[in-house]
Amino acid sequence: MSDKVLAKVAGREITEAEFHAYLQGIPREQQAYAANPQYRDQYLDQLISLHMFAQFGEDEKLDETEEYKTILESAKRDILAQLAMRNTLKKVQVTEDEIKDYYEANPKKFEKGATVSAKHILVETEEACKDVLAQIESGAKTFEDAAKEYSTCPSKERGGDLGEFGRGQMVKEFEDAAFAAEIGQIVGPVKTQFGAHLIKVEKKQDSSKAAFDEVRAQIYQQLMAEKQNDAYTAKVDELKEKYLEK
């Protein structure tokens, strides 16, 4: 990082490296703004103001007050504790064999439920639903064209396509009919609280075990969290024996 001097406050240089470090400390939700030149100037102004107030506090001898000493001691404690905890946790590792062993030992945790991919047409009444079905069966309209013309669901813009869904994602009457239907079959009217549906199943996927690569990161994060928690707890117990007075 450059040592280019961006500003001087009471003889102290504010370098580009210091400014970069300051930007790293801003809230995560504001990080995206840091790339915008306009906002970067605002952040630089904030850093300059910080230096100026610090100098003003020094001039006022606030660093000689008891309040300053108390805050400084508290900050020192927090920083040392954070560094010590980071040093403890960075030693924790999760091996590839451990991830694979966990995957093999817990097959039920990685089961993917059965899914259906379907399209539907939603109208107000069963009679209207039957009329639309008759047009489709006669060949007057395709299912997709009928959905665009008659369906009251926003999915009409996609020819009624709902995409893939599993159990528990749709109302029970709709779900039961969709999972019971054969691929390519149009079923309905199916009455639900929303109206009457025609359902056309496009694809079905039986329940299966998620592939290792799909869940590897998930397992890693879980094992790492568990190991870090164990390491933290063990270190606390060790430090109690070493430092805690009884």
PDB file of C-alpha atoms in Angstrom, residues 115-209:
ATOM      1  CA  THR A 115     -39.728 -32.512  -6.019  1.00  0.00           C
ATOM      2  CA  VAL A 116     -42.103 -31.694  -8.853  1.00  0.00           C
ATOM      3  CA  SER A 117     -41.761 -29.181 -11.661  1.00  0.00           C
ATOM      4  CA  ALA A 118     -45.173 -28.024 -12.812  1.00  0.00           C
ATOM      5  CA  LYS A 119     -47.210 -25.396 -14.588  1.00  0.00           C
ATOM      6  CA  HIS A 120     -50.690 -24.320 -13.569  1.00  0.00           C
ATOM      7  CA  ILE A 121     -53.658 -22.204 -14.558  1.00  0.00           C
ATOM      8  CA  LEU A 122     -55.621 -20.502 -11.791  1.00  0.00           C
ATOM      9  CA  VAL A 123     -59.172 -19.274 -12.328  1.00  0.00           C
ATOM     10  CA  GLU A 124     -62.008 -18.380  -9.956  1.00  0.00           C
ATOM     11  CA  THR A 125     -64.423 -21.292 -10.399  1.00  0.00           C
ATOM     12  CA  GLU A 126     -64.378 -24.984 -11.250  1.00  0.00           C
ATOM     13  CA  GLU A 127     -66.725 -24.294 -14.181  1.00  0.00           C
ATOM     14  CA  ALA A 128     -64.286 -21.798 -15.686  1.00  0.00           C
ATOM     15  CA  CYS A 129     -61.504 -24.304 -15.095  1.00  0.00           C
ATOM     16  CA  LYS A 130     -63.397 -27.000 -17.019  1.00  0.00           C
ATOM     17  CA  ASP A 131     -63.987 -24.591 -19.926  1.00  0.00           C
ATOM     18  CA  VAL A 132     -60.249 -23.847 -20.162  1.00  0.00           C
ATOM     19  CA  LEU A 133     -59.445 -27.566 -19.957  1.00  0.00           C
ATOM     20  CA  ALA A 134     -61.854 -28.289 -22.835  1.00  0.00           C
ATOM     21  CA  GLN A 135     -60.053 -25.728 -25.026  1.00  0.00           C
ATOM     22  CA  ILE A 136     -56.697 -27.332 -24.267  1.00  0.00           C
ATOM     23  CA  GLU A 137     -57.927 -30.880 -24.860  1.00  0.00           C
ATOM     24  CA  SER A 138     -59.532 -29.878 -28.163  1.00  0.00           C
ATOM     25  CA  GLY A 139     -56.235 -28.429 -29.351  1.00  0.00           C
ATOM     26  CA  ALA A 140     -57.656 -24.918 -29.625  1.00  0.00           C
ATOM     27  CA  LYS A 141     -55.022 -23.633 -27.207  1.00  0.00           C
ATOM     28  CA  THR A 142     -51.829 -24.941 -25.681  1.00  0.00           C
ATOM     29  CA  PHE A 143     -51.606 -25.117 -21.895  1.00  0.00           C
ATOM     30  CA  GLU A 144     -49.089 -22.272 -21.912  1.00  0.00           C
ATOM     31  CA  ASP A 145     -51.204 -19.992 -24.110  1.00  0.00           C
ATOM     32  CA  ALA A 146     -54.265 -20.697 -21.990  1.00  0.00           C
ATOM     33  CA  ALA A 147     -52.297 -19.798 -18.867  1.00  0.00           C
ATOM     34  CA  LYS A 148     -51.258 -16.471 -20.373  1.00  0.00           C
ATOM     35  CA  GLU A 149     -54.838 -15.693 -21.362  1.00  0.00           C
ATOM     36  CA  TYR A 150     -56.910 -16.950 -18.446  1.00  0.00           C
ATOM     37  CA  SER A 151     -54.753 -17.488 -15.335  1.00  0.00           C
ATOM     38  CA  THR A 152     -54.976 -14.968 -12.493  1.00  0.00           C
ATOM     39  CA  CYS A 153     -51.622 -16.057 -11.029  1.00  0.00           C
ATOM     40  CA  PRO A 154     -48.491 -13.958 -11.763  1.00  0.00           C
ATOM     41  CA  SER A 155     -46.973 -17.150 -13.205  1.00  0.00           C
ATOM     42  CA  LYS A 156     -49.170 -16.549 -16.274  1.00  0.00           C
ATOM     43  CA  GLU A 157     -46.332 -14.421 -17.682  1.00  0.00           C
ATOM     44  CA  ARG A 158     -44.238 -17.620 -17.799  1.00  0.00           C
ATOM     45  CA  GLY A 159     -46.978 -19.756 -19.278  1.00  0.00           C
ATOM     46  CA  GLY A 160     -48.001 -20.851 -15.791  1.00  0.00           C
ATOM     47  CA  ASP A 161     -44.551 -22.188 -14.900  1.00  0.00           C
ATOM     48  CA  LEU A 162     -44.068 -22.559 -11.131  1.00  0.00           C
ATOM     49  CA  GLY A 163     -40.638 -24.131 -11.401  1.00  0.00           C
ATOM     50  CA  GLU A 164     -39.524 -26.869  -9.026  1.00  0.00           C
ATOM     51  CA  PHE A 165     -41.059 -27.276  -5.576  1.00  0.00           C
ATOM     52  CA  GLY A 166     -41.059 -29.832  -2.784  1.00  0.00           C
ATOM     53  CA  ARG A 167     -43.417 -30.954  -0.077  1.00  0.00           C
ATOM     54  CA  GLY A 168     -44.674 -28.204   2.189  1.00  0.00           C
ATOM     55  CA  GLN A 169     -44.194 -25.388  -0.314  1.00  0.00           C
ATOM     56  CA  MET A 170     -47.709 -25.379  -1.770  1.00  0.00           C
ATOM     57  CA  VAL A 171     -51.163 -25.655  -0.209  1.00  0.00           C
ATOM     58  CA  LYS A 172     -52.015 -29.286   0.545  1.00  0.00           C
ATOM     59  CA  GLU A 173     -54.698 -29.811  -2.134  1.00  0.00           C
ATOM     60  CA  PHE A 174     -52.415 -28.453  -4.850  1.00  0.00           C
ATOM     61  CA  GLU A 175     -49.385 -30.358  -3.565  1.00  0.00           C
ATOM     62  CA  ASP A 176     -51.215 -33.692  -3.338  1.00  0.00           C
ATOM     63  CA  ALA A 177     -52.566 -33.373  -6.880  1.00  0.00           C
ATOM     64  CA  ALA A 178     -49.196 -32.366  -8.347  1.00  0.00           C
ATOM     65  CA  PHE A 179     -47.253 -35.188  -6.695  1.00  0.00           C
ATOM     66  CA  ALA A 180     -49.905 -37.744  -7.680  1.00  0.00           C
ATOM     67  CA  ALA A 181     -50.056 -36.675 -11.342  1.00  0.00           C
ATOM     68  CA  GLU A 182     -48.084 -38.357 -14.127  1.00  0.00           C
ATOM     69  CA  ILE A 183     -45.537 -36.386 -16.146  1.00  0.00           C
ATOM     70  CA  GLY A 184     -47.294 -34.568 -18.996  1.00  0.00           C
ATOM     71  CA  GLN A 185     -50.732 -35.201 -17.505  1.00  0.00           C
ATOM     72  CA  ILE A 186     -53.118 -32.283 -16.933  1.00  0.00           C
ATOM     73  CA  VAL A 187     -55.136 -32.650 -13.731  1.00  0.00           C
ATOM     74  CA  GLY A 188     -57.975 -30.519 -12.448  1.00  0.00           C
ATOM     75  CA  PRO A 189     -60.015 -28.746 -11.505  1.00  0.00           C
ATOM     76  CA  VAL A 190     -58.174 -28.774  -8.187  1.00  0.00           C
ATOM     77  CA  LYS A 191     -59.967 -26.578  -5.683  1.00  0.00           C
ATOM     78  CA  THR A 192     -57.905 -24.560  -3.171  1.00  0.00           C
ATOM     79  CA  GLN A 193     -58.428 -21.415  -1.121  1.00  0.00           C
ATOM     80  CA  PHE A 194     -57.125 -19.410  -4.089  1.00  0.00           C
ATOM     81  CA  GLY A 195     -59.559 -20.745  -6.682  1.00  0.00           C
ATOM     82  CA  ALA A 196     -59.560 -23.635  -9.154  1.00  0.00           C
ATOM     83  CA  HIS A 197     -56.386 -24.946 -10.776  1.00  0.00           C
ATOM     84  CA  LEU A 198     -55.336 -26.939 -13.783  1.00  0.00           C
ATOM     85  CA  ILE A 199     -51.950 -28.527 -13.159  1.00  0.00           C
ATOM     86  CA  LYS A 200     -49.513 -29.889 -15.715  1.00  0.00           C
ATOM     87  CA  VAL A 201     -46.527 -31.794 -14.328  1.00  0.00           C
ATOM     88  CA  GLU A 202     -43.348 -31.305 -16.358  1.00  0.00           C
ATOM     89  CA  LYS A 203     -40.813 -33.261 -14.324  1.00  0.00           C
ATOM     90  CA  LYS A 204     -40.463 -35.301 -11.147  1.00  0.00           C
ATOM     91  CA  GLN A 205     -37.431 -35.898  -8.990  1.00  0.00           C
ATOM     92  CA  ASP A 206     -37.401 -38.686  -6.412  1.00  0.00           C
ATOM     93  CA  SER A 207     -35.898 -38.107  -2.985  1.00  0.00           C
ATOM     94  CA  SER A 208     -32.142 -38.588  -3.019  1.00  0.00           C
ATOM     95  CA  LYS A 209     -28.980 -37.943  -1.063  1.00  0.00           C
TER      96      LYS A 209
END
